[in-house]
XYZ file of C-alpha atoms in Angstrom:
572
model
C 2.840 198.093 169.773
C 1.011 196.936 166.626
C 3.242 195.451 163.940
C 2.221 195.906 160.318
C 2.000 192.595 158.436
C 4.030 192.156 155.300
C 1.957 193.646 152.472
C 1.193 191.853 149.271
C 0.423 194.966 147.233
C 0.131 194.898 143.442
C 0.834 191.221 143.146
C -1.448 191.062 140.091
C 0.335 193.929 138.294
C 3.012 192.933 135.789
C 5.285 194.717 133.359
C 2.639 194.119 130.682
C -0.030 196.038 132.638
C -1.098 199.493 131.613
C 1.031 202.493 132.560
C -1.601 203.845 134.944
C -1.766 200.547 136.823
C 2.026 200.320 137.053
C 2.314 203.878 138.420
C -0.330 203.156 141.039
C 1.531 199.979 142.015
C 4.824 201.917 142.343
C 3.205 204.452 144.642
C 1.676 201.776 146.818
C 4.984 199.860 147.076
C 6.866 203.011 148.191
C 4.212 203.627 150.827
C 4.535 200.065 152.111
C 8.355 200.359 152.266
C 8.090 203.551 154.321
C 5.623 201.852 156.672
C 7.929 198.883 157.172
C 10.970 201.130 157.797
C 9.051 202.948 160.504
C 8.146 199.636 162.085
C 11.787 198.479 161.988
C 12.907 201.772 163.564
C 10.340 201.314 166.317
C 11.640 197.819 167.004
C 15.290 199.033 167.124
C 14.294 201.828 169.493
C 12.631 199.286 171.758
C 15.778 197.112 171.540
C 18.023 200.026 172.585
C 15.665 200.888 175.446
C 16.343 197.494 176.970
C 20.134 198.111 176.979
C 21.767 199.032 180.287
C 23.141 202.306 178.850
C 19.560 203.570 178.527
C 19.340 203.561 182.330
C 22.353 205.867 182.748
C 21.531 209.452 183.731
C 22.440 212.122 181.234
C 25.123 213.566 183.533
C 26.975 210.238 183.796
C 26.693 209.584 180.060
C 28.100 213.060 179.347
C 31.032 212.334 181.660
C 31.776 209.107 179.751
C 31.636 211.004 176.454
C 34.077 213.589 177.781
C 36.616 210.983 178.885
C 36.488 209.241 175.513
C 36.958 212.483 173.597
C 40.058 213.532 175.557
C 41.673 210.137 174.935
C 40.952 210.277 171.198
C 43.484 211.750 168.755
C 40.783 213.026 166.409
C 38.422 214.962 168.647
C 36.169 216.173 165.850
C 35.521 212.662 164.478
C 34.950 211.279 167.968
C 32.286 213.886 168.747
C 30.510 213.295 165.439
C 30.377 209.544 165.964
C 28.936 209.932 169.443
C 26.207 212.262 168.243
C 25.242 209.849 165.462
C 24.587 206.699 167.503
C 20.999 207.377 168.535
C 18.614 210.186 169.414
C 19.344 210.021 173.138
C 23.104 210.101 172.646
C 22.789 212.963 170.190
C 20.723 214.958 172.660
C 23.264 214.384 175.453
C 26.291 215.071 173.211
C 24.980 218.312 171.765
C 24.029 219.648 175.201
C 27.303 218.757 176.987
C 29.538 221.883 176.914
C 32.621 220.019 178.177
C 32.468 217.858 175.072
C 33.087 220.903 172.876
C 35.558 223.004 174.846
C 38.728 221.230 173.686
C 39.907 221.730 170.101
C 42.909 220.149 168.405
C 43.819 220.449 164.698
C 40.320 221.644 163.687
C 39.284 224.190 161.087
C 38.213 227.706 161.957
C 34.714 227.032 160.621
C 34.302 224.038 162.905
C 35.365 226.112 165.910
C 33.212 229.126 165.183
C 30.076 227.217 164.152
C 30.205 224.194 166.445
C 32.632 224.657 169.327
C 31.968 228.209 170.494
C 28.129 228.006 170.459
C 27.944 224.561 172.101
C 30.670 225.088 174.738
C 28.408 227.552 176.576
C 30.613 229.497 179.000
C 33.025 226.778 180.159
C 36.803 227.161 179.808
C 38.319 226.572 176.355
C 41.406 224.623 175.284
C 42.285 225.594 171.701
C 45.290 224.649 169.565
C 45.474 225.597 165.880
C 48.695 224.477 164.158
C 47.945 226.415 160.951
C 45.488 229.321 161.095
C 44.480 230.809 157.738
C 41.409 232.914 158.616
C 42.018 236.253 160.377
C 38.301 236.666 161.061
C 38.043 233.219 162.629
C 41.082 233.784 164.853
C 39.700 237.134 166.004
C 36.408 235.426 166.829
C 38.289 232.914 168.969
C 40.341 235.616 170.701
C 37.069 237.357 171.431
C 36.465 234.517 173.918
C 39.827 235.093 175.592
C 38.137 235.673 178.945
C 37.384 231.934 179.163
C 40.363 230.420 177.288
C 42.460 228.218 179.564
C 45.043 226.935 177.070
C 45.724 228.746 173.799
C 48.018 227.810 170.945
C 48.041 228.943 167.320
C 50.259 229.540 164.315
C 49.477 232.760 162.432
C 50.380 232.182 158.793
C 49.549 235.544 157.232
C 50.618 239.044 158.229
C 47.961 241.150 159.948
C 47.321 244.614 158.550
C 44.719 247.330 158.903
C 41.454 246.333 160.515
C 42.459 242.693 161.029
C 45.545 243.755 162.998
C 43.597 246.280 165.046
C 40.915 243.715 165.855
C 43.546 241.247 167.013
C 45.268 243.844 169.204
C 41.919 244.796 170.705
C 41.238 241.195 171.707
C 44.771 240.694 173.074
C 44.395 243.533 175.587
C 41.290 241.995 177.118
C 41.717 240.297 180.531
C 42.454 236.571 180.491
C 41.622 235.480 184.049
C 41.534 231.736 183.197
C 44.613 231.588 180.928
C 47.212 229.036 182.139
C 49.343 228.493 179.027
C 49.768 230.448 175.815
C 51.728 229.526 172.686
C 51.750 232.039 169.841
C 53.748 231.538 166.662
C 53.759 233.619 163.494
C 55.362 233.478 160.070
C 56.094 237.221 160.131
C 57.083 239.477 163.055
C 54.237 240.771 165.195
C 54.560 243.166 168.132
C 52.317 242.432 171.063
C 50.651 245.296 172.976
C 52.225 246.717 176.127
C 49.221 245.715 178.239
C 48.969 242.146 176.976
C 45.883 240.388 178.392
C 45.006 243.637 180.115
C 47.821 242.945 182.593
C 45.390 240.538 184.214
C 46.245 236.869 183.749
C 46.821 235.613 187.316
C 46.919 231.930 186.317
C 49.327 232.245 183.377
C 52.390 230.040 183.959
C 53.664 229.166 180.473
C 54.334 231.584 177.606
C 55.895 230.501 174.295
C 56.457 233.082 171.557
C 57.825 232.718 168.041
C 58.239 235.913 166.007
C 56.178 237.740 168.621
C 57.883 240.473 170.629
C 56.744 241.765 173.980
C 57.761 244.824 176.006
C 60.787 244.457 178.278
C 58.682 245.183 181.354
C 55.511 243.106 181.464
C 53.645 242.383 184.720
C 52.499 238.912 183.636
C 56.153 237.742 183.468
C 56.393 237.820 187.257
C 54.273 234.656 187.584
C 55.672 232.601 184.701
C 57.464 229.292 185.262
C 58.053 228.400 181.583
C 59.175 230.911 178.955
C 60.282 230.407 175.345
C 61.333 233.134 172.915
C 62.123 232.392 169.271
C 62.961 235.408 167.107
C 64.854 233.822 164.209
C 62.843 235.722 161.594
C 62.200 238.945 163.476
C 65.843 239.677 164.279
C 65.763 239.342 168.057
C 66.253 241.912 170.790
C 69.273 243.398 172.524
C 70.973 241.641 175.429
C 69.966 244.342 177.921
C 66.356 244.119 176.704
C 66.384 240.334 177.111
C 67.917 240.435 180.580
C 65.396 243.062 181.717
C 62.618 240.795 180.493
C 63.996 237.734 182.328
C 64.760 239.707 185.484
C 61.038 240.333 185.861
C 60.332 236.571 186.026
C 62.035 235.252 189.193
C 59.945 232.052 189.320
C 61.047 230.693 185.958
C 62.030 227.011 185.983
C 62.404 226.500 182.213
C 63.805 229.042 179.737
C 64.330 228.472 175.990
C 66.011 231.161 173.900
C 66.235 230.484 170.151
C 68.174 233.205 168.335
C 66.545 235.594 170.776
C 69.401 238.102 171.014
C 70.464 240.133 167.999
C 72.713 242.693 169.709
C 75.208 242.073 172.494
C 75.394 245.497 174.083
C 77.132 246.606 177.248
C 74.718 245.923 180.057
C 74.856 245.769 183.814
C 71.514 243.975 184.016
C 71.675 240.445 185.418
C 68.710 238.119 185.641
C 68.529 236.306 188.987
C 66.602 233.087 188.445
C 66.889 231.081 191.688
C 64.353 228.443 190.616
C 65.763 227.802 187.131
C 66.130 224.099 186.269
C 66.347 223.966 182.445
C 68.051 226.504 180.206
C 68.250 226.025 176.419
C 70.128 228.505 174.226
C 70.565 228.313 170.442
C 72.605 231.169 169.004
C 76.068 232.077 167.791
C 78.793 231.267 170.274
C 79.548 234.849 171.315
C 75.913 235.566 172.093
C 75.574 232.289 174.004
C 78.542 233.200 176.183
C 77.143 236.670 176.885
C 73.683 235.346 177.799
C 75.101 232.752 180.195
C 77.300 235.365 181.863
C 74.245 237.548 182.587
C 72.026 234.829 184.113
C 72.474 233.924 187.764
C 71.112 230.436 188.346
C 71.537 227.458 190.716
C 74.467 225.097 190.219
C 72.146 222.144 189.570
C 70.687 223.549 186.361
C 70.328 221.478 183.173
C 71.924 223.516 180.375
C 71.515 222.742 176.659
C 73.653 224.936 174.386
C 73.727 224.834 170.583
C 76.540 227.189 169.602
C 77.086 228.264 165.999
C 80.644 229.303 165.193
C 80.951 231.552 162.152
C 83.959 231.674 159.855
C 85.148 234.889 161.517
C 85.288 233.220 164.921
C 87.969 230.759 165.958
C 88.734 228.317 168.746
C 89.158 231.213 171.189
C 85.385 231.672 171.215
C 84.914 228.015 172.187
C 87.466 228.371 174.963
C 85.742 231.508 176.229
C 82.433 229.648 176.392
C 84.060 226.807 178.324
C 85.604 229.264 180.769
C 82.246 230.952 181.282
C 80.557 227.599 181.898
C 83.298 226.790 184.361
C 82.175 229.702 186.527
C 78.603 228.385 186.575
C 79.091 224.657 187.090
C 80.998 222.496 189.525
C 83.842 220.134 188.615
C 83.044 217.839 185.731
C 82.699 214.175 186.768
C 81.151 212.810 183.561
C 81.821 213.696 179.916
C 80.369 212.245 176.720
C 81.495 213.210 173.196
C 79.174 212.089 170.386
C 79.023 212.624 166.632
C 77.046 210.539 164.131
C 79.102 211.630 161.126
C 81.628 214.325 160.160
C 78.826 216.409 158.626
C 76.580 216.894 161.653
C 76.927 218.510 165.034
C 79.422 217.219 167.558
C 77.993 217.227 171.070
C 79.614 217.283 174.497
C 77.390 216.120 177.344
C 78.737 217.065 180.759
C 77.807 215.639 184.151
C 78.946 217.673 187.100
C 77.381 215.676 189.937
C 78.565 212.208 190.871
C 75.025 211.072 191.683
C 73.479 212.465 188.478
C 71.297 210.291 186.293
C 73.261 208.266 183.767
C 71.205 209.336 180.736
C 70.586 212.945 181.748
C 73.550 215.306 181.340
C 73.562 218.594 183.244
C 75.223 220.451 180.371
C 74.879 219.648 176.679
C 76.919 221.729 174.225
C 76.751 221.254 170.439
C 79.159 222.576 167.807
C 79.146 222.233 164.040
C 82.916 221.685 163.813
C 85.109 219.118 165.527
C 87.903 221.598 166.263
C 85.431 223.738 168.202
C 84.445 220.881 170.480
C 88.124 220.032 171.025
C 88.938 223.612 171.998
C 85.898 223.655 174.281
C 86.747 220.417 176.085
C 90.424 221.280 176.509
C 89.416 224.356 178.494
C 87.116 222.459 180.878
C 88.300 221.524 184.348
C 88.552 217.729 184.143
C 90.697 217.045 187.215
C 87.771 215.245 188.891
C 86.437 213.523 185.756
C 85.323 209.988 186.597
C 83.378 208.741 183.547
C 84.297 209.426 179.913
C 82.253 208.286 176.878
C 83.687 208.757 173.387
C 81.975 208.360 170.032
C 83.581 211.043 167.847
C 86.984 209.944 166.565
C 88.681 213.296 165.724
C 87.729 214.974 169.007
C 88.563 211.874 171.090
C 92.294 212.435 170.759
C 92.069 215.954 172.165
C 89.941 214.802 175.096
C 92.206 211.857 175.919
C 95.230 214.153 176.046
C 93.779 216.202 178.909
C 94.850 215.694 182.513
C 92.279 213.352 184.087
C 93.881 211.709 187.166
C 90.524 210.603 188.673
C 89.147 208.944 185.541
C 87.653 205.600 186.581
C 85.476 204.489 183.631
C 86.084 204.886 179.886
C 83.418 203.920 177.378
C 84.448 203.822 173.705
C 81.638 203.597 171.153
C 83.507 203.960 167.878
C 86.202 202.091 165.930
C 88.036 205.358 165.243
C 87.907 206.326 168.911
C 89.517 202.982 169.775
C 92.710 203.925 167.970
C 92.958 207.206 169.891
C 92.191 205.391 173.147
C 94.950 202.808 172.579
C 97.471 205.536 171.783
C 96.543 207.389 174.975
C 97.070 204.213 177.019
C 100.565 203.882 175.516
C 101.595 207.264 176.913
C 104.406 206.597 179.407
C 105.206 203.113 178.010
C 108.756 202.625 176.752
C 109.764 200.825 173.587
C 111.686 198.220 175.600
C 108.527 197.377 177.562
C 106.665 196.955 174.283
C 109.300 194.550 172.918
C 109.334 192.490 176.119
C 105.563 191.971 176.181
C 105.627 191.256 172.457
C 108.134 188.403 172.975
C 106.001 187.071 175.829
C 102.869 186.985 173.688
C 104.767 185.346 170.826
C 105.648 182.501 173.152
C 102.071 182.152 174.419
C 100.607 182.011 170.921
C 103.323 179.666 169.651
C 102.727 177.201 172.509
C 99.000 176.857 171.774
C 98.934 177.274 168.004
C 97.272 173.884 167.519
C 94.339 174.831 169.767
C 93.553 178.203 168.198
C 90.597 178.989 165.965
C 93.054 179.996 163.229
C 96.086 177.676 163.321
C 97.935 179.472 160.497
C 101.154 180.627 162.128
C 102.005 182.968 159.281
C 98.728 184.798 159.873
C 99.516 185.310 163.550
C 103.050 186.461 162.802
C 101.663 189.047 160.354
C 99.204 190.364 162.930
C 101.902 190.574 165.618
C 104.140 192.600 163.330
C 101.315 195.053 162.732
C 100.513 195.611 166.379
C 104.224 195.801 167.296
C 104.753 198.567 164.711
C 101.716 200.465 166.027
C 102.894 200.262 169.636
C 106.507 201.169 168.886
C 105.351 204.226 166.969
C 103.327 205.478 169.971
C 105.730 204.386 172.736
C 108.456 206.612 174.148
C 112.175 205.961 174.561
C 112.100 205.909 178.367
C 109.298 204.810 180.710
C 107.220 207.528 182.340
C 103.996 207.901 184.356
C 101.046 206.126 182.769
C 97.920 207.950 181.689
C 94.706 207.442 183.697
C 96.170 206.052 186.950
C 92.670 205.537 188.446
C 91.233 203.647 185.467
C 89.427 200.473 186.613
C 86.634 199.897 184.104
C 86.739 199.883 180.279
C 83.694 199.392 178.022
C 84.233 198.933 174.289
C 81.220 199.041 171.951
C 82.604 198.613 168.475
C 80.120 200.273 166.126
C 80.846 201.626 162.670
C 80.885 205.461 162.769
C 79.054 205.756 159.449
C 76.385 203.093 160.098
C 75.531 203.066 163.758
C 73.013 200.259 163.414
C 75.570 197.678 162.199
C 78.339 196.196 164.383
C 81.696 195.759 162.680
C 84.614 193.375 162.823
C 87.711 195.427 163.750
C 91.211 194.270 162.893
C 92.541 191.433 164.996
C 95.570 193.445 166.077
C 93.338 195.926 167.975
C 92.595 193.118 170.391
C 96.263 192.147 170.483
C 97.306 195.729 171.289
C 94.684 195.917 174.013
C 95.934 192.672 175.539
C 99.522 193.966 175.533
C 98.612 197.315 177.066
C 96.543 195.725 179.822
C 99.466 193.447 180.715
C 101.861 196.413 180.771
C 99.548 198.368 183.072
C 99.198 195.350 185.354
C 102.972 194.979 185.542
C 103.188 198.663 186.492
C 100.728 198.167 189.371
C 97.675 199.645 187.552
C 95.568 196.571 186.724
C 92.158 196.842 185.135
C 89.313 195.410 187.226
C 86.564 195.115 184.615
C 86.537 194.892 180.828
C 83.323 194.721 178.793
C 83.462 194.328 175.020
C 80.392 194.359 172.748
C 80.055 193.760 168.969
C 83.676 192.620 168.701
C 83.529 189.304 166.876
C 87.045 188.705 165.542
C 88.872 187.931 168.795
C 90.342 184.434 169.135
C 90.936 182.363 172.244
C 94.603 183.342 172.398
C 93.905 186.985 173.212
C 91.056 186.205 175.587
C 93.446 183.972 177.511
C 96.060 186.718 177.741
C 93.553 189.354 178.842
C 91.970 187.020 181.382
C 95.332 186.654 183.145
C 95.502 190.384 183.937
C 91.830 191.485 184.268
C 89.602 190.297 187.128
C 86.214 190.490 185.373
C 85.654 190.129 181.629
C 82.459 190.104 179.564
C 82.916 189.507 175.840
C 79.722 190.053 173.834
C 77.771 189.464 177.022
C 79.502 186.157 177.800
C 82.207 185.363 180.360
C 85.528 184.243 178.768
C 85.313 180.653 180.044
C 81.937 180.217 178.374
C 83.296 181.805 175.221
C 86.216 179.392 175.043
C 84.012 176.379 175.652
C 81.584 177.448 172.966
C 84.399 178.053 170.467
C 85.980 174.656 171.044
C 82.631 172.913 170.744
C 82.099 174.593 167.396
C 85.544 173.373 166.252
C 84.804 169.801 167.301
C 81.515 169.853 165.444
């Protein structure tokens, strides 16, 4: 290759030269610049030719491009950058159909002008979160014969020719379709012969404001089905059950306000492979839907029940009774509520070997009294693990008969008060006074070694916890609550600010120490106590608790270590 030497054109021309000479010099300089740019481009091309990527065959380079595009969040930008690196890469990128068959969050114009022409006849994966062009969507649906995954949100209502064109495309066969998600802002009725009744690979169908006929052949092969008809008004219960009965292989079903009329129906949907069922509706409709679905006992059920002002606690009890016919005995129960203004949730485990963080049944109510009525109706005779976070509903749960309860986990300061009162059930006032005198002697004998050596302070705290216990204790001793209780976990978080641990009153710890000693004296000792985010306890109460509990962890530290650390801090 011949390299052009640096020119020295018009060196004798100055700004004082004539206009004709200056114009001629300008023209010559521009010509020299263009010549040099071509030479530089030739050198860069030669440089790229020496790179190892230039030896890769086009097929392998196209495969690398495809992998990079699918890992990128912005597919359109990634394709453009690849095609702009060099001539060879541009040629490979523009002629690789698998680089253009996957579309995420792109405009209709990009799809119709770039994706469809360059994807040749390979399968398409298209997802449009906000479609605004009826003509563009119809152009995409015109390729439905090669669409593998389809998802779109139809913003505007279809009328006249646009609606007819869409219906025409939706009745064409979709032999490669595996998943389809269609959402619309306004109700839209799908044709009776959706996809020409020929979509043998379709396994997932999600519809929002789209309605389909009750009998549809493609339902027979579905494994995932979602129906959301909040805006369109829903369908009748018999219609819905007929639809589900035609899909025996369903493993996941989501129904969001899908039923608008609970009619008298004898239709039951037998779903032997069902694993996940989610229902969001008013409580009466939820109960009716559950009663009409026959499913395995190991199903994961997520229920969000809305109770209107006309309905009362009876509706919650009816739902609990219906769930009781579908699930086995409850062995794990968790009650949670972030604040009084949001939903209260009951998470139910009904298998002893179930995963700790995965409840089999999750039921949400907007009112605390509804969750209390629901839980009181459950069969809790075999309950083994109880987790409480909602204060108002905790008292109702703790009052139920739970003879097999082995572990209690309290995650709220307000729940702690209800828990302590429940533990005092069956304790007499005389027993309370006796243990109070015993603890007075223990604290008085070691007052000089305590973190707070003010005796008046300790006497004030003891009076508070004595009044609390006497108020909850009975006149005569009786059977204690939770006879199988062996493990207690206390996580003292503020109900209003979950991210910040709080310092409860000292007498909570004193009451706990007294109750644990009373239970030990009755032959029901606690084996393990774990307390987190509870910073106000002194050595006196840790010493008392340690005498009656085998294993203690206080803020992640064993009590001996805690005492040593406290005394070292005092000495310093």
